[in-house]
XYZ file of C-alpha atoms in Angstrom:
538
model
C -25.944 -27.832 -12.180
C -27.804 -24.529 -11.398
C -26.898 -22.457 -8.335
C -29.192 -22.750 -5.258
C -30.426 -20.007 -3.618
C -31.262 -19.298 -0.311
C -32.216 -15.616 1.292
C -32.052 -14.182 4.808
C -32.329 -11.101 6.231
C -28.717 -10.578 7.272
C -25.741 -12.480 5.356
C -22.180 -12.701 7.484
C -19.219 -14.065 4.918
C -16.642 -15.349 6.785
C -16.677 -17.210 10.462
C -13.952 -16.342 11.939
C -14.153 -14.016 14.917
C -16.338 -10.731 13.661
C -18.317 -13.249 11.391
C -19.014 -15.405 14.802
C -19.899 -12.559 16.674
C -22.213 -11.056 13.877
C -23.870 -13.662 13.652
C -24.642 -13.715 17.575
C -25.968 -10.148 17.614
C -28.049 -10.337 14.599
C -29.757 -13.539 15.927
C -30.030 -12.136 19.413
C -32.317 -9.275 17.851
C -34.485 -11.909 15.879
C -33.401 -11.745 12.097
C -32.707 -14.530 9.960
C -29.051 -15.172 9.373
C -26.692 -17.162 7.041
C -22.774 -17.546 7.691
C -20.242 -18.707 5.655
C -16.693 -19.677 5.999
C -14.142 -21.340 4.041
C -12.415 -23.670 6.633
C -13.920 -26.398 8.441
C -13.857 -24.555 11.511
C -15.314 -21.008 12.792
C -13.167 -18.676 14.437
C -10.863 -17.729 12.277
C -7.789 -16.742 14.558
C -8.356 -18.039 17.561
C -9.083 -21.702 15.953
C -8.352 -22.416 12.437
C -5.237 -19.932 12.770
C -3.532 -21.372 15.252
C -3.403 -17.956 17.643
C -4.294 -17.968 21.192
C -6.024 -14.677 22.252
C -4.065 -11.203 22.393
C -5.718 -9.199 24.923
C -5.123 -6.270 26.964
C -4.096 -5.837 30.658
C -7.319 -5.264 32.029
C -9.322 -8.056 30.551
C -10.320 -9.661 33.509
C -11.954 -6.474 34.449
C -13.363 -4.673 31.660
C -12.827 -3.833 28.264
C -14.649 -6.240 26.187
C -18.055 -7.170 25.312
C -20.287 -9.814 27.614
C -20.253 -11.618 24.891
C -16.879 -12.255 24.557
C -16.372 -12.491 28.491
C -18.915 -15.375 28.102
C -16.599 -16.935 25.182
C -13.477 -16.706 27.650
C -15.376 -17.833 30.755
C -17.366 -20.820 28.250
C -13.268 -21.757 27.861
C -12.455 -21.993 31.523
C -15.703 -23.743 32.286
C -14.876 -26.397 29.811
C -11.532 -27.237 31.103
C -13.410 -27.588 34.875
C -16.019 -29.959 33.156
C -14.092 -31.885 31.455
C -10.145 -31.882 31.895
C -8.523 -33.091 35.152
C -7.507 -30.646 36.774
C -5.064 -29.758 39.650
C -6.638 -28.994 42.656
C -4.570 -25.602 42.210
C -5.707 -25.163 38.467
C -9.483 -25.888 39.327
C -9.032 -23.154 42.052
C -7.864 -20.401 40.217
C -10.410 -18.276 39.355
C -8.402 -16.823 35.808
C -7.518 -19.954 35.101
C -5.359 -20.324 32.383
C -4.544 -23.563 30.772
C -1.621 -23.428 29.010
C 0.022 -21.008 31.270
C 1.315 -19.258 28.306
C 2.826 -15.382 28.596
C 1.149 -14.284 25.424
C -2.339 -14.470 26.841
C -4.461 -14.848 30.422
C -6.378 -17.470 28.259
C -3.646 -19.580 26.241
C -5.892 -23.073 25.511
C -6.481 -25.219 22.825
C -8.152 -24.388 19.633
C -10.652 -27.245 19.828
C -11.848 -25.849 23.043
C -12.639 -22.315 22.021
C -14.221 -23.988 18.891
C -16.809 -26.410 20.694
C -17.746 -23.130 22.916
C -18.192 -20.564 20.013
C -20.454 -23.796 18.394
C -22.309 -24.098 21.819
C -22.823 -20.010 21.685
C -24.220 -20.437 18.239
C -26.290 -23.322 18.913
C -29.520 -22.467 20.062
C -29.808 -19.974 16.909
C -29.188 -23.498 14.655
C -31.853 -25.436 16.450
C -34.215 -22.448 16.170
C -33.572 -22.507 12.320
C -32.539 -18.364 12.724
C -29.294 -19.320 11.808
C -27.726 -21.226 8.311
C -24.206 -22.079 8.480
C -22.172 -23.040 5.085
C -18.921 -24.460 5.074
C -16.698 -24.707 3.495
C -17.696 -22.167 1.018
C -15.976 -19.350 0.229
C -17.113 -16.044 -2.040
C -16.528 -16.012 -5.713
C -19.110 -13.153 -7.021
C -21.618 -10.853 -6.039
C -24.505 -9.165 -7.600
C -24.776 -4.768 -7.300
C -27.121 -2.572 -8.412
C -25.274 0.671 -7.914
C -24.223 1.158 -4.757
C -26.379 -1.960 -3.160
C -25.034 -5.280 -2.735
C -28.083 -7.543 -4.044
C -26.872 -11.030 -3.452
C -23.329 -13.155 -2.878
C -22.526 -16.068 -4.676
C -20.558 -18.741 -2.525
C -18.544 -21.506 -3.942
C -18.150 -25.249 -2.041
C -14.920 -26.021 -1.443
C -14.544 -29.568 -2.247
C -17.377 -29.947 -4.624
C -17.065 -26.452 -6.334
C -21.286 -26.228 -6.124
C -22.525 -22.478 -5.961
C -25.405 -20.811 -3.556
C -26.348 -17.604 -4.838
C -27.651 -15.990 -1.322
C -29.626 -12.178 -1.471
C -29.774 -10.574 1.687
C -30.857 -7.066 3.329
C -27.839 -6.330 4.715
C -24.487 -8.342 3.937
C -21.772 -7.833 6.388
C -17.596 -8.580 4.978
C -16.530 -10.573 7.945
C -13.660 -12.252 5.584
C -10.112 -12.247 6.619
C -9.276 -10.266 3.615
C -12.197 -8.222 3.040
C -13.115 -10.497 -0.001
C -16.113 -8.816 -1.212
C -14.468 -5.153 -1.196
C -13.494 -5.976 -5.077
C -16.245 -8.065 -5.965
C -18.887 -5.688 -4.801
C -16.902 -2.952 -6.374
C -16.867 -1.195 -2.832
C -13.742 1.878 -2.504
C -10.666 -0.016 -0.479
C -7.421 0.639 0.355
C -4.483 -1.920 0.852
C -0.977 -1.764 1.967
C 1.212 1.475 3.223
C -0.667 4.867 3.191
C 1.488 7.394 2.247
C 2.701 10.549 4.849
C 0.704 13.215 2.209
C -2.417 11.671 3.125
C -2.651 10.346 6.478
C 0.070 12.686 8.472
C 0.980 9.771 10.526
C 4.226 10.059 12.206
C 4.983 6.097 11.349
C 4.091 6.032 8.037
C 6.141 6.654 4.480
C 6.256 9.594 2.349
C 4.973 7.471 -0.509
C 2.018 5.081 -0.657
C 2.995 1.142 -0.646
C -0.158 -0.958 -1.626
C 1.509 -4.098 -1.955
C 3.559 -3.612 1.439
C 1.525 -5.359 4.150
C 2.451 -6.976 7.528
C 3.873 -10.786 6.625
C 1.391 -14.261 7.251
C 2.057 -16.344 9.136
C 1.352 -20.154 9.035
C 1.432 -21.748 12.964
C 1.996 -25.165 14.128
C 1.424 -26.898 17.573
C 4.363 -28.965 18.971
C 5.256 -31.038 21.940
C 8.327 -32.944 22.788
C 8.405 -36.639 23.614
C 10.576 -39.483 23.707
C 11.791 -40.374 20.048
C 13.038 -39.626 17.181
C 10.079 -37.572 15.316
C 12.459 -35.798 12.654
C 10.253 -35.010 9.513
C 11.712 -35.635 5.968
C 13.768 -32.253 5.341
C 11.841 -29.851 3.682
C 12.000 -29.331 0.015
C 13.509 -25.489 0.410
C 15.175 -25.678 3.449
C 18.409 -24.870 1.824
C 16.840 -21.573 0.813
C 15.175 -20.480 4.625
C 18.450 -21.686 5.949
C 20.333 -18.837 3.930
C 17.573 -16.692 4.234
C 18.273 -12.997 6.259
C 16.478 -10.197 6.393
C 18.630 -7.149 6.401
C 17.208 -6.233 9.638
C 17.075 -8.800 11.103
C 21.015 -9.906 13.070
C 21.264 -12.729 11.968
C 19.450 -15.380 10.069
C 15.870 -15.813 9.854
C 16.136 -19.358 11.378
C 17.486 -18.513 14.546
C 16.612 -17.426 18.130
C 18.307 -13.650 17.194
C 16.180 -11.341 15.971
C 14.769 -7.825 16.389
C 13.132 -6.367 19.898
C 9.376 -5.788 18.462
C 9.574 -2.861 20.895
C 13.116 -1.790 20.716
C 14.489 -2.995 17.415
C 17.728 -3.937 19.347
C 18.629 -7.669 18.674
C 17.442 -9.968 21.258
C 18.392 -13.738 21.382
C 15.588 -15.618 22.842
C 15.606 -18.722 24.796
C 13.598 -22.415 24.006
C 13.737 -25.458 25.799
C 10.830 -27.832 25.889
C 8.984 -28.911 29.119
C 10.761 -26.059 31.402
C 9.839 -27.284 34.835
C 7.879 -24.231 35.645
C 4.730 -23.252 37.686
C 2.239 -22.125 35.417
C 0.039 -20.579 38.011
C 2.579 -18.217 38.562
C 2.521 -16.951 34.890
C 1.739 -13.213 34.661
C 0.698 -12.800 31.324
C 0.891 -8.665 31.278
C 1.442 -7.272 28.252
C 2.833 -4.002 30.129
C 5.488 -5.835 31.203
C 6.804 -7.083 27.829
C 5.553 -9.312 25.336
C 6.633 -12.429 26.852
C 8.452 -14.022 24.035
C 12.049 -14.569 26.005
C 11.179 -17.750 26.362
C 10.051 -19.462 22.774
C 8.813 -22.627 24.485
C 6.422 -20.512 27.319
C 5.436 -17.580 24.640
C 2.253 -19.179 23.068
C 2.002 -22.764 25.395
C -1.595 -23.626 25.304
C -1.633 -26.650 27.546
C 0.936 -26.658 30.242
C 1.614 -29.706 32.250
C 1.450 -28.536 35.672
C -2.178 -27.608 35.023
C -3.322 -31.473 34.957
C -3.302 -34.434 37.086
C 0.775 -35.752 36.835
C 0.596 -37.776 33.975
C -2.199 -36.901 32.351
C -0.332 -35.123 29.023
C 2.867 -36.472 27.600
C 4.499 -32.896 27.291
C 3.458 -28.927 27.053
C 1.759 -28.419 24.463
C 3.255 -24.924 22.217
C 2.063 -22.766 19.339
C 4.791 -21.352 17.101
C 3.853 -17.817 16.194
C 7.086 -16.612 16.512
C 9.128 -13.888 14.178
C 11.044 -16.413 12.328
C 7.760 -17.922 10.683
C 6.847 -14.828 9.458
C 6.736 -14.702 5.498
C 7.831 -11.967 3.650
C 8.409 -12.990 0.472
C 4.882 -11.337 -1.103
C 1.585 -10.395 -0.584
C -1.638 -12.397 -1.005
C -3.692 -9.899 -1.631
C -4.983 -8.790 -5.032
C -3.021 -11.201 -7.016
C -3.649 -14.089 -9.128
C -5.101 -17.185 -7.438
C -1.865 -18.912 -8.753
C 0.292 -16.621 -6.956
C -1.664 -16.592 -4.267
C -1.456 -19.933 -3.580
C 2.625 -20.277 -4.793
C 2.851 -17.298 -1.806
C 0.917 -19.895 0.678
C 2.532 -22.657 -0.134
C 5.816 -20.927 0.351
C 5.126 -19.637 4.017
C 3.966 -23.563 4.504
C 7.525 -24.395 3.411
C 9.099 -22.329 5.610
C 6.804 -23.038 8.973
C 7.862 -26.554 7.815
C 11.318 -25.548 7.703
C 11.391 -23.932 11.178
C 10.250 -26.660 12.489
C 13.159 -28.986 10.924
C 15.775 -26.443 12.117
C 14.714 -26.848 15.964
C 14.923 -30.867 15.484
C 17.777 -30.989 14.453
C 19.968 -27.125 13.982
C 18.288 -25.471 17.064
C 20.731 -24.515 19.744
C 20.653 -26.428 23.005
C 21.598 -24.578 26.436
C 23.240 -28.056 26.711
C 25.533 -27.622 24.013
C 23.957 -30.325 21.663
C 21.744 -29.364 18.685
C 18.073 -30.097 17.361
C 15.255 -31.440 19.744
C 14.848 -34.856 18.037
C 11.951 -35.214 20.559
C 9.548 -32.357 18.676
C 6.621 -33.376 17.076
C 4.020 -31.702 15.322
C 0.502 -31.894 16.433
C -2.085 -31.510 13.429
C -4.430 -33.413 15.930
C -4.210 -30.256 17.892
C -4.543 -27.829 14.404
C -7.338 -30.417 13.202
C -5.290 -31.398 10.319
C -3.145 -34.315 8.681
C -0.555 -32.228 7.433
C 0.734 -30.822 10.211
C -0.101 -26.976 10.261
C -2.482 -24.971 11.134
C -6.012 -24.995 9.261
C -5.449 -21.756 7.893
C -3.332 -18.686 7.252
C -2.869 -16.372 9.814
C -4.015 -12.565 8.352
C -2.613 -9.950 10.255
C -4.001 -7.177 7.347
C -6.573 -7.595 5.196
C -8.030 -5.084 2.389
C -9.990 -2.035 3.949
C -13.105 0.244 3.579
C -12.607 3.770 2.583
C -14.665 4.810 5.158
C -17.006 7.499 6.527
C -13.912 7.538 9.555
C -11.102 6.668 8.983
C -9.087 5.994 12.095
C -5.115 7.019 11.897
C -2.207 6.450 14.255
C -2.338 9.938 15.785
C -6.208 9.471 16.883
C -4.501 6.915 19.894
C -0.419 7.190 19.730
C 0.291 7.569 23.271
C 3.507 9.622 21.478
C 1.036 11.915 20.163
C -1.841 12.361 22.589
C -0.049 11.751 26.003
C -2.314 12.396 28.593
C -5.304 13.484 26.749
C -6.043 9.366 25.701
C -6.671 8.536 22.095
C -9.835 10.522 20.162
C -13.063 9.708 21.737
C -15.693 9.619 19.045
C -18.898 10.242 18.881
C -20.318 7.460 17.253
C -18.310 5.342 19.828
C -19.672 1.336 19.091
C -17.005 -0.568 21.458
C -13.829 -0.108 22.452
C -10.206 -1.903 22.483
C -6.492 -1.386 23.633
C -3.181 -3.113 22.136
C 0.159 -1.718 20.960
C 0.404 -0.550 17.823
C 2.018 -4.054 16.354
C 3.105 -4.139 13.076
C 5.133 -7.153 12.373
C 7.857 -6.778 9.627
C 6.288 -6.662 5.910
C 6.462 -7.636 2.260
C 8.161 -4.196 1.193
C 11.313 -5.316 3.896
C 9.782 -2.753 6.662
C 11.135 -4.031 10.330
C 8.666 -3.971 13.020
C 6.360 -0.442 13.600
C 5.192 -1.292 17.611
C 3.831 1.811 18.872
C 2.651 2.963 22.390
C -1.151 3.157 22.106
C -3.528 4.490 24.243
C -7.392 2.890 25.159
C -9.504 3.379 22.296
C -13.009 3.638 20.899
C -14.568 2.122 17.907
C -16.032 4.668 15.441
C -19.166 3.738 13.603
C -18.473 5.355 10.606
C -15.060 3.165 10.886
C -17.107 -0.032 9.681
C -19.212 1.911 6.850
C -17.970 2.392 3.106
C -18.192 6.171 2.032
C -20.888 4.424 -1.054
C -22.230 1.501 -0.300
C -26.102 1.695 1.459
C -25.842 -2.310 2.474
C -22.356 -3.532 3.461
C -21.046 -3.279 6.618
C -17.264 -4.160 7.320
C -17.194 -6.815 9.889
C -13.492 -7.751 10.867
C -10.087 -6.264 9.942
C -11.481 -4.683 6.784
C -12.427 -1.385 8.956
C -11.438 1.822 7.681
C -7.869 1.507 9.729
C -5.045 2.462 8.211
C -1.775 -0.315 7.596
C -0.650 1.324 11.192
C -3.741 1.256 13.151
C -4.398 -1.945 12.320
C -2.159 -2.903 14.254
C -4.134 -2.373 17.312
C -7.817 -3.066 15.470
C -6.823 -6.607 14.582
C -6.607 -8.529 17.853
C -9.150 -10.861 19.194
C -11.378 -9.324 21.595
C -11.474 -5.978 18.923
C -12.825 -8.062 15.789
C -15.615 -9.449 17.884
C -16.811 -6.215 19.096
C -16.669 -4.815 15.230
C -18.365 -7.922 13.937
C -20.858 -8.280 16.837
C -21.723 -4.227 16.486
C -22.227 -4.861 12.846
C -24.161 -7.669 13.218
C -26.429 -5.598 15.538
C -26.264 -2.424 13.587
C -27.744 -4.081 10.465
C -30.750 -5.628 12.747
C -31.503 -2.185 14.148
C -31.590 -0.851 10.602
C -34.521 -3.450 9.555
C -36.475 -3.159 12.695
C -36.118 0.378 12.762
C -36.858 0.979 8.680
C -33.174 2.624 8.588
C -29.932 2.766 6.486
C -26.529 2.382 8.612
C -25.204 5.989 7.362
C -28.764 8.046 9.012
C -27.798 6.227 12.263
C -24.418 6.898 11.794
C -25.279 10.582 11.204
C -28.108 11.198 13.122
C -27.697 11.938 16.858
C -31.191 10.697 18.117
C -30.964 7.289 16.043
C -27.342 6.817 16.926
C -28.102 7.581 20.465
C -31.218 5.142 20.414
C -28.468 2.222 19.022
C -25.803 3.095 21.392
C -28.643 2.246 24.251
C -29.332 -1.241 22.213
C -25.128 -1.999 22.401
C -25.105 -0.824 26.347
C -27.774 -3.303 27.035
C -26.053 -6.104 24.906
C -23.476 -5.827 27.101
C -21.089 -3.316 24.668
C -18.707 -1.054 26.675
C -18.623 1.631 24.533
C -16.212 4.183 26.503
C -13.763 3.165 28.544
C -14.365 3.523 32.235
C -13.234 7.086 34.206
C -12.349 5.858 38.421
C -12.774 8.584 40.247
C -14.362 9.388 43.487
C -18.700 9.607 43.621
C-alpha cells in the first residue's frame, strides 16, 4: 500500500508536553498544523509517563507561560466540576488534589489529559489542527540542510504518511529526527575539555545518560492483590548499586541532595491533612515519606467515602534503570532495555507486597494494587517510558552548568541572554546513570531560555521542541521539567509561525536585533515571561 501524504504549514512530532504546546502557539497565530505521537495519549510526562508536575516555588505567582497557568488552573477547575469535593478542598484556592509533596498540582493523569484535549480542541473543530496517533517517525526526506518531509509509521497497522511541511519542529522524547534528518547532536556525558563545567568528567561519556524510569499508580485496599512474582525478581532482589547503601529494593538509598544515605518511610493511607501539604521544593524534595511523595488523589480531598484509598505514583529511586541506554541502539536492544526496566517496576512493586518493611514489624502490604485504570493500561504500568534525557541539538547556544550554578554565579543569577524566549527554575537533578554515576543535584539559580538554545548550528527548518535543546547532560537537568518543555515547545511553535508570516528563517531572528525584538513583543503578548521579575520599589 502506498504512503499517504498530507502537508501543513508547521509539523510538531511528538505530543507530549513541547509537542502540545507547539501545537497551541502555532495554531493561535493561524497556520496549519499536524501532530504526531506514538502513545495513545498527549502529554508525554505529565500523562502517558506517569509524572505529576515538577515545578518551582513560585508557580502560583509567576514563572510560567499563561498558557500553562491555564493548563494548571483547566486541572483545578475540573476537579470543582466534576469531583466531590470537601467543602475545605473546593475552598482552597491552590487546590491540590492529591496533596502530594512533589508538586502544588499532584492529580490524575486522565485529568490533565481531557484538559490539554479541551485546549486543543477548538483548533480540531476548525480543521487548523491534524492529530495522528499512534504514529511514530521512521524517515525523513533532506535536501541539504532542509528537512523536506517526515515519514510517520502507525503503530498497530504499520501504514506510513509521508507529511512535508515549512517548518518541522522535534518535539520527541528522544529527539528522534536528530539522526534521521542527519541534524549535528550530542548524547550522553560532555567531557570537562569542552564544556568547563565544574560537574562534569574529564572524558566524554555518550552512552552515560540519566536512568528511565517506568511508573505505576497504586492504592491499598482490603485483600490479597499479590501479583504472580516477577520473572527476574531474583536478579533486582540482589541487585546494588555501589553507591547506593544498600540494595536497590529498599527504602535506603542516597540523599539526591546530600549523597548521605537516607532511609525513607511508606505506609499507605497515612491519616494526614492534605490541605496542610506544603509542597516547596526549597524545603526538600519531599520524598521522606514514599507513600505522600507523588500521591495524586488523596482521600481527605473528597466526600468520606468517595475513594477506596490514596491514590500514589511510584517515581521513586529504586525504579530507576540503569542497566543501559536506549538511545542510539538497535530496536532489539532497545526494547530488551524497556522491557527490563518493566521487570524491575514490576519487581518493586512485588517487594512492597510482600518484602517491604512495616513500621509494624510485619512485611509486604498484601493490600497494594496496581492501577492501570489510572495509567490507561491493562498491564499495569504506565503508558510509556519516562525520558529524563533525550539526544540534543548542537546548537547556535549552548547552555552549560556554569551559565545558572548558584555555586558559580552566586549573587549575580544565572546568564541572562539576549535572545531570552521564556524562562524556568529547578535544581540541577541528575538522577544516577547508565555509566554507574550517583546523583549530580546542583543549586541552580532562575533562568532564561536562549533562542539560539532550540536552533541546530545547520539546519534552516528544524526547530528543537522539548528536551532535545542544546543543554548539556548537566543542564538538563533543570531544562527537562514540566512547565520548561512547554515554554520551549510553545516558543517554537510560535517562532516557526512568525518566520512564515514574516517571510523569515529562525537563525535572522535569532541574529537580528530588530526581528528578534519584534518576536520577543509577539511571546510578551502570548503571555511568555521572558525575564524573570526584579521587586523593587517604583
Amino acid at each position: 500500500m502506498a504512503a499517504k501524504e498530507m502537508r501543513a504549514d508547521i509539523l510538531v512530532v511528538g505530543g507530549g508536553l513541547g509537542g502540545v504546546a507547539a501545537a497551541l502557539g502555532a495554531c493561535r497565530a493561524g497556520k496549519s498544523v499536524i501532530m504526531t505521537e506514538e502513545f495513545d495519549w498527549i502529554g508525554g510526562q505529565l500523562t502517558s509517563q506517569g509524572v505529576p508536575s515538577d515545578e518551582h516555588t513560585w508557580v502560583e505567582q509567576f514563572g510560567i507561560t499563561r498558557s500553562y497557568r491555564k493548563l494548571r488552573n483547566g486541572v483545578r477547575q475540573y476537579y470543582r466540576d466534576n469531583y466531590p469535593l470537601t467543602e475545605g478542598a473546593r475552598a482552597w484556592g491552590d487546590l491540590n488534589p492529591g496533596g502530594g509533596w512533589v508538586s502544588r498540582i499532584c492529580a490524575e493523569p486522565r485529568v490533565s489529559l481531557a484538559v490539554m484535549e479541551a485546549m486543543l480542541m477548538p483548533y480540531r473543530g476548525a480543521g487548523r489542527l491534524r492529530v495522528l496517533q499512534p504514529y511514530r517517525p521512521v524517515a525523513a526526506d533532506v535536501d541539504g540542510d532542509t528537512v523536506r518531509s517526515v515519514t510517520v509509521r502507525h503503530r498497530d497497522t504499520n501504514r506510513e504518511v509521508v507529511i512535508t511541511a515549512d517548518y518541522i519542529l522535534d518535539a520527541t522524547e528522544l529527539g528522534d529526527l536528530l539522526p534521521m534528518t542527519r541534524t549535528d547532536y550530542a548524547k550522553g556525558f560532555e567531557a570537562q575539555s569542552d564544556t568547563g563545567e565544574p560537574s562534569a568528567p574529564s572524558e566524554a561519556q555518550p552512552d552515560n545518560v540519566q536512568a528511565v524510569s517506568i511508573c505505576f499508580a497504586v492504592d491499598c485496599v482490603d485483600g490479597d492483590q499479590t501479583i504472580d512474582k516477577p520473572e527476574n525478581y531474583d536478579y533486582w532482589r540482589k541487585y546494588q548499586p555501589h553507591f547506593w547503601g544498600g540494595p536497590l529494593l529498599g527504602f535506603t538509598a542516597p540523599h539526591p541532595r546530600t549523597l548521605e544515605f537516607t532511609t525513607r518511610s511508606f505506609t499507605p493511607n497515612v491519616d494526614d491533612d492534605p490541605l496542610l501539604v506544603d509542597a516547596d521544593q526549597r524545603k526538600g524534595g519531599g520524598d521522606e515519606n514514599l507513600w505522600l511523595f507523588r500521591r495524586i488523589a488523596a482521600r481527605g480531598n473528597f466526600q468520606p467515602g468517595f475513594y477506596q484509598s490514596d491514590i500514589c505514583f511510584v517515581n521513586w529511586p529504586m525504579i530507576d534503570y540503569m542497566d543501559g541506554t536506549i538511545i542510539d541502539v538497535s530496536e532489539d536492544d532497545k526494547a530488551l532495555h524497556l522491557r527490563a526496566a518493566a521487570d524491575l517496576s514490576y519487581s518493586v512493586f512485588y517487594w512492597l507486597q510482600t518484602e517491604a518493611p512495616r513500621i509494624d514489624g510485619g512485611q509486604g502490604y498484601r493490600g497494594l494494587r496496581l492501577r492501570g485504570d489510572i495509567t490507561g493500561t491493562e498491564h499495569g504500568l504506565a503508558m510509556a517510558p519516562y525520558i529524563r534525557e533525550s539526544r540534543r541539538i548542537k546548537p547556535v547556544t549552548r547552555i552549560t552548568e556554569q551559565d545558572l550554578s548558584y555555586e558559580v554565579r552566586g549573587g549575580k543569577g544565572a546568564v541572562s541572554y539576549r535572545d531570552s524566549i521564556g524562562i524556568g527554575m529547578y535544581r540541577i537533578d541528575l538522577h544516577p546513570s547508565t555509566g554507574g554515576d550517583n546523583y549530580i543535584d546542583v543549586p541552580s539559580c532562575p533562568f532564561e531560555i536562549p533562542l539560539g538554545a532550540l536552533l541546530p548550528q545547520r539546519m534552516t527548518n528544524l526547530i528543537a521542541a522539548g528536551k532535545n535543546i542544546g543543554t548539556t547532560h548537566i543542564t538538563n537537568g533543570c531544562y527537562r521539567l514540566h512547565p520548561v518543555e512547554w515554554n520551549i515547545g510553545e516558543a517554537a511553535g510560535m517562532l516557526a509561525a512568525h518566520c512564515l508570516d514574516k517571510g523569515l528563517k529562525p537563525h535572522q531572528v535569532q541574529e537580528n536585533d530588530t526581528h528578534l525584538h519584534d518576536f520577543q513583543k509577539d511571546l510578551v503578548r502570548e503571555g511568555i515571561e521572558i525575564r524573570w521579575p526584579v521587586i523593587a520599589a517604583y
